[in-house]
CSV table of C-alpha atoms in Angstrom, one decimal:
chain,number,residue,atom,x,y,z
A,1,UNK,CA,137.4,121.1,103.1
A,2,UNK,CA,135.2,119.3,100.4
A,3,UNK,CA,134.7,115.4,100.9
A,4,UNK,CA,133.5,113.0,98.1
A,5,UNK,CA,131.4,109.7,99.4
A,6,UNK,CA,130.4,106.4,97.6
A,7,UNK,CA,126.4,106.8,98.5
A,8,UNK,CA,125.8,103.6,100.2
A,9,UNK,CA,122.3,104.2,102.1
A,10,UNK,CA,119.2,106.5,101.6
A,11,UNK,CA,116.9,105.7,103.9
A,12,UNK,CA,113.9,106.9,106.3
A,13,UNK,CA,114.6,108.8,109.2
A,14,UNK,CA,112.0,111.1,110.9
A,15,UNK,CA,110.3,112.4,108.2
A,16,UNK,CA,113.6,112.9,106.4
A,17,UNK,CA,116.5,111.0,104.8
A,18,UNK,CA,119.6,109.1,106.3
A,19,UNK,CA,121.9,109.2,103.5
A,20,UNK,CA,125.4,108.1,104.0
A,21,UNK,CA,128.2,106.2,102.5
A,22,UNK,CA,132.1,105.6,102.5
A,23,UNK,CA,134.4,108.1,102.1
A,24,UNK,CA,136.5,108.1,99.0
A,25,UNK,CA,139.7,109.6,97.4
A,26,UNK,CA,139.9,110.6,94.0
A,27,UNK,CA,142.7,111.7,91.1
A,28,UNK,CA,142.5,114.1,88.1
A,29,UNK,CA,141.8,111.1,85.7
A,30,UNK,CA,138.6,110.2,88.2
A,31,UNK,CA,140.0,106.7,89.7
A,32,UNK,CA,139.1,106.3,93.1
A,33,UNK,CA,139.8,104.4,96.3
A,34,UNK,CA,138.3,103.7,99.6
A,35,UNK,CA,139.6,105.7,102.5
A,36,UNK,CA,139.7,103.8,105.6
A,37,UNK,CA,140.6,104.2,109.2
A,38,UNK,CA,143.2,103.0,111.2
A,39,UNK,CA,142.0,99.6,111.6
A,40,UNK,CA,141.7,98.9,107.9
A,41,UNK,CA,138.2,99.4,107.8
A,42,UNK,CA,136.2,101.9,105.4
A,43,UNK,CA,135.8,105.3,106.7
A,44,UNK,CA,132.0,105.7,106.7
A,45,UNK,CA,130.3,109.6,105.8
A,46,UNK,CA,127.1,110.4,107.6
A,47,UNK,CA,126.0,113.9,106.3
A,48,UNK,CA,123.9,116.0,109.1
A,49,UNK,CA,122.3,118.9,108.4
A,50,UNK,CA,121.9,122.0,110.6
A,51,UNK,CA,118.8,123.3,109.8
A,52,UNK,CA,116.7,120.0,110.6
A,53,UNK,CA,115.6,118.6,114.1
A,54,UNK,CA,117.3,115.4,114.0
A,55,UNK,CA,119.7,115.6,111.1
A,56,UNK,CA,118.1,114.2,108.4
A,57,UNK,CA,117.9,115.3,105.1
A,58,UNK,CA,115.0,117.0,103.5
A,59,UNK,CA,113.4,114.6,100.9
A,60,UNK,CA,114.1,117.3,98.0
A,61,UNK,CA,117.7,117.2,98.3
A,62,UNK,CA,117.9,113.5,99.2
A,63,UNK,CA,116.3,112.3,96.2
A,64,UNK,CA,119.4,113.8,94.2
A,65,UNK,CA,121.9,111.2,96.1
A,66,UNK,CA,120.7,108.2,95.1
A,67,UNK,CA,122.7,104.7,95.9
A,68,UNK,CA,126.0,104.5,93.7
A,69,UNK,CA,126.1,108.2,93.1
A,70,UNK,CA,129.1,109.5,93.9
A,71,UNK,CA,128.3,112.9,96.3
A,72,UNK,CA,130.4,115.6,96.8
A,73,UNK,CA,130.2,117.3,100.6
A,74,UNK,CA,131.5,121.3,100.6
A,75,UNK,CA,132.8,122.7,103.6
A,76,UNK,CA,133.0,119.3,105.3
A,77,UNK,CA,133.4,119.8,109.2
A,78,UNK,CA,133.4,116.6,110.9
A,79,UNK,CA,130.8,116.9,113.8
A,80,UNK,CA,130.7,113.2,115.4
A,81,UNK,CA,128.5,112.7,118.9
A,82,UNK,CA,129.0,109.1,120.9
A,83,UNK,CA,128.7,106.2,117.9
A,84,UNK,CA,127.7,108.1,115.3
A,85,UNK,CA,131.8,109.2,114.3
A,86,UNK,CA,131.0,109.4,110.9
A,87,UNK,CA,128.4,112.6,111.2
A,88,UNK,CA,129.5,115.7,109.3
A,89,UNK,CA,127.8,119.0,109.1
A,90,UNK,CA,128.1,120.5,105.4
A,91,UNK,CA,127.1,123.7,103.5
A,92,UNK,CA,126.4,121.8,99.7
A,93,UNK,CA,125.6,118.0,98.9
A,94,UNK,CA,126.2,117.2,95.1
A,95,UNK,CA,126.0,114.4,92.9
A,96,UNK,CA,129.0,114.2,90.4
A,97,UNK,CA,128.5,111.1,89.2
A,98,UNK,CA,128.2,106.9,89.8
A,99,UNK,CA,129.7,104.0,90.5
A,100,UNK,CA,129.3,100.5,88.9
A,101,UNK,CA,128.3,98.5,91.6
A,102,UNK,CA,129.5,94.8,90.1
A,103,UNK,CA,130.2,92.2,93.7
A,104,UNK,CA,134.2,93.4,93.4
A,105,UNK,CA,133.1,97.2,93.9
A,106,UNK,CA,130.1,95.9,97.3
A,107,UNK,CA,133.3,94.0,98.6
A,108,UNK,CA,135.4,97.6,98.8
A,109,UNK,CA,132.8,98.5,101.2
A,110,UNK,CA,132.3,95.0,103.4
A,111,UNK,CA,133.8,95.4,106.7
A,112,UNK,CA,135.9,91.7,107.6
A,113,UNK,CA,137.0,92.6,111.0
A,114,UNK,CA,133.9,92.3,113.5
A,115,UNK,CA,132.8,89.0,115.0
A,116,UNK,CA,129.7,91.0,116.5
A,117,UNK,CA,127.5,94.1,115.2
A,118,UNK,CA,128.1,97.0,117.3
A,119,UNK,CA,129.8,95.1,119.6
A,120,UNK,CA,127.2,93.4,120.8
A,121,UNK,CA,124.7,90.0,119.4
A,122,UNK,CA,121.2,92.2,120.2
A,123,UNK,CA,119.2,93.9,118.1
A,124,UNK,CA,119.6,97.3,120.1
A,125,UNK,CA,122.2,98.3,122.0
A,126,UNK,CA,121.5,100.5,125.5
A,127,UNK,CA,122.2,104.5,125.5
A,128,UNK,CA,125.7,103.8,128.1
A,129,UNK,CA,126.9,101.4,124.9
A,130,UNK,CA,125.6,104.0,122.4
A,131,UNK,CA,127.8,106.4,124.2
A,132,UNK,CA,131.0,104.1,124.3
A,133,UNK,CA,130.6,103.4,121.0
A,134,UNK,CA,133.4,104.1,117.7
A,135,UNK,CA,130.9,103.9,114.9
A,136,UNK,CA,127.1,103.8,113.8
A,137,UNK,CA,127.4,102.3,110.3
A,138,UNK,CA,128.8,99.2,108.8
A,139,UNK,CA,127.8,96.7,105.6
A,140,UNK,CA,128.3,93.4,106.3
A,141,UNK,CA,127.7,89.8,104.3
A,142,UNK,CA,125.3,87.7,106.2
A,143,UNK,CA,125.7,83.9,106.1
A,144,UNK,CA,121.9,83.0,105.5
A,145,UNK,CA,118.6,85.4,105.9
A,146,UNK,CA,114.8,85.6,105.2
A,147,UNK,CA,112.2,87.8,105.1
A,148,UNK,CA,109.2,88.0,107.7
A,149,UNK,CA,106.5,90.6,107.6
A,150,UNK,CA,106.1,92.9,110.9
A,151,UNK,CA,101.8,93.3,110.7
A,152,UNK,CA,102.1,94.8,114.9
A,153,UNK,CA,103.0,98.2,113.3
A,154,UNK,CA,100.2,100.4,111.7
A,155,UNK,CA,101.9,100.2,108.4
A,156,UNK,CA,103.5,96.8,107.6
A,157,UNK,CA,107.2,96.7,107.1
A,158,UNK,CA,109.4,94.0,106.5
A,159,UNK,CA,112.0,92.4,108.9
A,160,UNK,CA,114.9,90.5,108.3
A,161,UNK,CA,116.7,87.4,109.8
A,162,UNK,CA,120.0,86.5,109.7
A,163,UNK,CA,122.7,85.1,110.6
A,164,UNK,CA,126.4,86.7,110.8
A,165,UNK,CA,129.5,85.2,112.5
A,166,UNK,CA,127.9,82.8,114.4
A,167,UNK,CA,125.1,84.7,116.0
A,168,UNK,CA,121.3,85.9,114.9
A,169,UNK,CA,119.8,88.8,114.1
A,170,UNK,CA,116.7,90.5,113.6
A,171,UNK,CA,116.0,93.7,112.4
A,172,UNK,CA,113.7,96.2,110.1
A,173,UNK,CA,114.4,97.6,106.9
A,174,UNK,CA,114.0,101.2,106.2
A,175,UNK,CA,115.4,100.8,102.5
A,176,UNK,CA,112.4,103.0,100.6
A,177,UNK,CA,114.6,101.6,97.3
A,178,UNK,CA,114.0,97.9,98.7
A,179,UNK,CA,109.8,98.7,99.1
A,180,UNK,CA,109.9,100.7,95.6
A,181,UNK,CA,111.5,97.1,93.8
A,182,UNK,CA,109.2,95.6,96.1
A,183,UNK,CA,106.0,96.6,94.7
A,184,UNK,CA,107.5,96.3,91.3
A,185,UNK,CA,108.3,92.4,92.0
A,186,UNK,CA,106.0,91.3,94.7
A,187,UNK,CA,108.1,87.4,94.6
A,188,UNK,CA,111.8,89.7,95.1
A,189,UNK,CA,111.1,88.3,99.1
A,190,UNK,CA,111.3,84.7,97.8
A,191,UNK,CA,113.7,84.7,95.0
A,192,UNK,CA,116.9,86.9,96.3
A,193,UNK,CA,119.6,84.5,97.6
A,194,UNK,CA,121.9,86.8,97.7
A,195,UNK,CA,122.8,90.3,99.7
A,196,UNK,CA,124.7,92.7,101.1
A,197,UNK,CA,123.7,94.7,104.6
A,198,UNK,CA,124.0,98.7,105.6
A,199,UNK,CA,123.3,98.5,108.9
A,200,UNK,CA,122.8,102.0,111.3
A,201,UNK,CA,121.9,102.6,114.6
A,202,UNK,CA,118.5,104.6,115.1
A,203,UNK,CA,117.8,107.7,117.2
A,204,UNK,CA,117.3,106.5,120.8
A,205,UNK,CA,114.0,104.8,121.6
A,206,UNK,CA,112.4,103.8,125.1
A,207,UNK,CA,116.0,104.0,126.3
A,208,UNK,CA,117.1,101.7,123.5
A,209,UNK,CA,119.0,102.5,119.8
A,210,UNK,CA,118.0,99.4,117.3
A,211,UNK,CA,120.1,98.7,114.8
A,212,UNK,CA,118.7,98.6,111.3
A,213,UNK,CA,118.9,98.0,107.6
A,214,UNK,CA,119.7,100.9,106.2
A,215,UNK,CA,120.1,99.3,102.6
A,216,UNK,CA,119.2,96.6,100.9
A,217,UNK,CA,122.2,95.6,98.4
A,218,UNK,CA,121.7,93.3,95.7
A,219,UNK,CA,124.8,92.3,93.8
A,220,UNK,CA,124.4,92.0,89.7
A,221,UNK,CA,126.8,90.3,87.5
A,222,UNK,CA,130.3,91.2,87.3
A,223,UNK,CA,130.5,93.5,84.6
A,224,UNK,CA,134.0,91.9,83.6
A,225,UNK,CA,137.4,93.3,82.7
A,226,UNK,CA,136.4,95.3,79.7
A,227,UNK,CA,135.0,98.0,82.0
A,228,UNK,CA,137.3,99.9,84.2
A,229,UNK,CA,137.6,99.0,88.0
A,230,UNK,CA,137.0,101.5,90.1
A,231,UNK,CA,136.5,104.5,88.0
A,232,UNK,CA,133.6,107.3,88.1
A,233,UNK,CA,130.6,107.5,85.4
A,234,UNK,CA,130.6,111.9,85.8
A,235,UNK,CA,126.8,113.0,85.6
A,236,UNK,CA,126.2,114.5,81.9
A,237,UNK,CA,125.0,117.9,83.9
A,238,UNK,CA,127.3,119.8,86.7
A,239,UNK,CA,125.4,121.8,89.1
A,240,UNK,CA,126.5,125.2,89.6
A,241,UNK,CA,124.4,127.4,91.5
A,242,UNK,CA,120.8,126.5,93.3
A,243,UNK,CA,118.9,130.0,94.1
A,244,UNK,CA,115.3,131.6,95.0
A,245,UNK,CA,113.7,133.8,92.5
A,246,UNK,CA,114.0,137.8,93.5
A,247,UNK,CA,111.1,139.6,94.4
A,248,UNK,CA,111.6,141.6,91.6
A,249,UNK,CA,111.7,138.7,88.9
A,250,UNK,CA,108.4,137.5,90.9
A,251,UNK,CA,107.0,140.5,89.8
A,252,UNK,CA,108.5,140.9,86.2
A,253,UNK,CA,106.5,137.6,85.6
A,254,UNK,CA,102.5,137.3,84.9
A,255,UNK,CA,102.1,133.9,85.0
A,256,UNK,CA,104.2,130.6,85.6
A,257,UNK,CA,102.1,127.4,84.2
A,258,UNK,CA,103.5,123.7,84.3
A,259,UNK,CA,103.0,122.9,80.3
A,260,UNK,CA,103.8,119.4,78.6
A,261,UNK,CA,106.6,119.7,76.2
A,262,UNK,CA,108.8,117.2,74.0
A,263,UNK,CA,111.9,117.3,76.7
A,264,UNK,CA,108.9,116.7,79.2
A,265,UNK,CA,106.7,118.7,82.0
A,266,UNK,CA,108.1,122.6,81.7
A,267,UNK,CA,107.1,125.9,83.3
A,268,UNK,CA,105.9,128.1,81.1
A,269,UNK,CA,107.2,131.8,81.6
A,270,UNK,CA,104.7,134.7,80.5
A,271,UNK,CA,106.9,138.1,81.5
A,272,UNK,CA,105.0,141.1,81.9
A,273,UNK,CA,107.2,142.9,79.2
A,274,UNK,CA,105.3,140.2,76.3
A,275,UNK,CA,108.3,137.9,76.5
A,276,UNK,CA,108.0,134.6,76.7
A,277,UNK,CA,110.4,131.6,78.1
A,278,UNK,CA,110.5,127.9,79.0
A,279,UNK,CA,112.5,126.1,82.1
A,280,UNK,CA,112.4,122.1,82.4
A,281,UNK,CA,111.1,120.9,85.7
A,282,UNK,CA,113.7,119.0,87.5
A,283,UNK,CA,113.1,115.6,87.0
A,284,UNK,CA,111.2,114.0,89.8
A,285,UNK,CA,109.1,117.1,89.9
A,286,UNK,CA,105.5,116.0,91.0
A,287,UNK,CA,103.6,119.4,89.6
A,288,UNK,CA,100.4,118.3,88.2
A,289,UNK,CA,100.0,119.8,84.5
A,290,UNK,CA,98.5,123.2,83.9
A,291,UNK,CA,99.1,123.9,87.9
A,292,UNK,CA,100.1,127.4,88.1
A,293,UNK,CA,103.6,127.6,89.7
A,294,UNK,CA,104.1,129.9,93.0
A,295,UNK,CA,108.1,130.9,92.3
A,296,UNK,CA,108.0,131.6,96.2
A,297,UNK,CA,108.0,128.2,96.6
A,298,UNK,CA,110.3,127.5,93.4
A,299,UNK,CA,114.2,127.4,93.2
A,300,UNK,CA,115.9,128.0,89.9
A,301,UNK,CA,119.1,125.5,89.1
A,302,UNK,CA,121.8,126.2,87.1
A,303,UNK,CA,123.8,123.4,85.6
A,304,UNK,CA,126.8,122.9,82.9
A,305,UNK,CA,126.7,120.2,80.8
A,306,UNK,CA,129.3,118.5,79.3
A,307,UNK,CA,130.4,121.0,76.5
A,308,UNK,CA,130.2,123.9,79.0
A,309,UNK,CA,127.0,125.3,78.2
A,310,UNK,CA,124.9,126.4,81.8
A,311,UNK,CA,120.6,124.9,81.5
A,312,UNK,CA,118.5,125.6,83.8
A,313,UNK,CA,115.6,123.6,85.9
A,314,UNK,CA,113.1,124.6,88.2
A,315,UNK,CA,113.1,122.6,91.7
A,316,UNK,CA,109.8,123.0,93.3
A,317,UNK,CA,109.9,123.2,97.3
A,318,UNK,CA,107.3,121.2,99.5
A,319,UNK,CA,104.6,122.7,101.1
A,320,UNK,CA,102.7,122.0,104.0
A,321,UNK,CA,99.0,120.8,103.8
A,322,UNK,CA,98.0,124.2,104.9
A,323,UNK,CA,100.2,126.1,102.4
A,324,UNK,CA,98.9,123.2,99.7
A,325,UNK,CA,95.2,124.9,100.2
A,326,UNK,CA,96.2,128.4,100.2
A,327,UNK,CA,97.9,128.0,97.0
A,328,UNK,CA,94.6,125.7,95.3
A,329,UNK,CA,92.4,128.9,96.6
A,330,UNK,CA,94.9,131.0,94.7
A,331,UNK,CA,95.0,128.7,91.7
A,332,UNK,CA,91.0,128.0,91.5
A,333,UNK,CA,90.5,131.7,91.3
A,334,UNK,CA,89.0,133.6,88.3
């Protein structure tokens, strides 16, 4: 069964991505609505994957599901352990489109009914209340906050107090968009008067799991009534197929070289047979130019725009440090 998610939260987790976000329904003219549990409250989406240690999300897939996209989960099969209710194994995660997110869209998402966060006023919660738990995720409206910068840890991160319902809080944030506007506006810590919380609960630690800011949401103007509530932006491209090259195109190629072009950075294509060819690198690509492209380490993506015709990208995987020299030595050679 395929799922479709409002992407509420990509953040850090063990060397990976946490990305998650509330569950959505939606028609054949693309309206959606939240879907929500018994108790009114938005059903939350954690995606896991199988082939990682702790579930997360390889960076090169997570950076596809930015916050607002819509995501699409194939073969959903709901997998939940203790708190964490909302994890679901998956075979495909896709971005189909967005979502405007105006303060009457954040409020779809707020969750009204808890006087305490994860049942509890601390900032971690012990492994017995971990395992009694009904959920792992929530976004909430704090009544008051600011920012304090955590120097104890070997790389500084930011902290956050608030206050919700009465009680105090204090807790990271792992938001890597929050840092990225960060460095962009240095003042954001002493300027924003206004946000919205995603809040998780980590993977155990010292016998403890800490609650933390997941995301960082910052509401913008209402966009007003002349754009349509609650309806999805579809991406201009579909993706339809994401593959390794053959061994036997491998071979049928001479050279692959990262060239700059008017579109941006491609991979230049010499075949052995004299023929010649050109693939865009998928946006976010880090390939420095002239770098001669290993396809072992290369996918080829197929997509469909909006007309129907298929285009193609080239997805490079990551490689570890030690792959990294082989392939300079390789590269360097004359």
């Amino acid at each position: 069964m395929d799922a479709y998610f409002v992407c509420l939260a990509n953040s850090y987790k063990r060397g990976g991505r946490c990305v998650a976000g509330v569950e959505i329904r939606i028609d054949t003219s693309m309206h959606w609505d939240v879907v929500r549990r018994d108790d009114g409250t938005p059903r939350w989406i954690l995606p896991i994957a199988r082939e990682t240690d702790f579930g997360e999300i390889p960076e090169i897939i997570a950076r596809d599901i930015p916050l607002w996209s819509v995501a699409k989960l194939s073969d959903a099969d709901p997998c939940p352990e203790f708190s964490h209710r909302e994890d679901v194994h998956f075979s495909q995660i896709q971005a189909i489109g967005t979502v405007r997110p105006d303060r009457r869209i954040i409020e779809q998402f707020v969750d009204n009914n808890q006087s305490t966060l994860f049942h509890s006023t601390d900032n971690s919660i012990s492994i017995e209340a971990y395992q009694l738990g009904d959920h792992s995720l929530t976004m909430v409206h704090p009544d008051g906050f600011t920012f304090h910068l955590d120097a104890t840890r070997q790389r500084a991160k930011y902290r956050l107090y608030f206050s919700y319902s009465g009680a105090n809080y204090d807790m990271p944030i792992t938001d890597p968009a929050f840092y990225g506007l960060l460095e962009q506006r240095p003042q954001l810590t002493d300027e924003l008067t206004d946000v919205y919380l995603v809040l998780s609960l980590g993977l155990e630690y010292e016998g403890r799991h800490h609650k933390l800011i997941a995301a960082m949401i910052m509401p913008g103007a209402d966009v007003g009534a002349e754009v349509p509530f609650g309806v999805i932006t579809l991406n201009r491209l579909r993706e339809k197929s994401v593959r390794r090259f053959s061994r036997a195109e491998r071979r049928a190629c001479k050279k692959a070289i990262v060239v700059p072009s008017n579109d941006g950075p491609s991979v230049y294509f010499k075949m052995r047979d004299g023929s010649e060819k050109f693939v865009m690198l998928e946006s976010g690509s880090r390939q420095r130019m002239w770098s001669v492209v290993n396809l072992r380490h290369a996918l080829l993506l197929t997509y469909e725009d909006a007309q129907g015709r298929e285009v193609q990208r080239i997805r490079m995987l990551p490689l570890n440090n030690w792959q990294s020299i082989l392939n300079r030595i390789r590269t360097l050679k004359p």
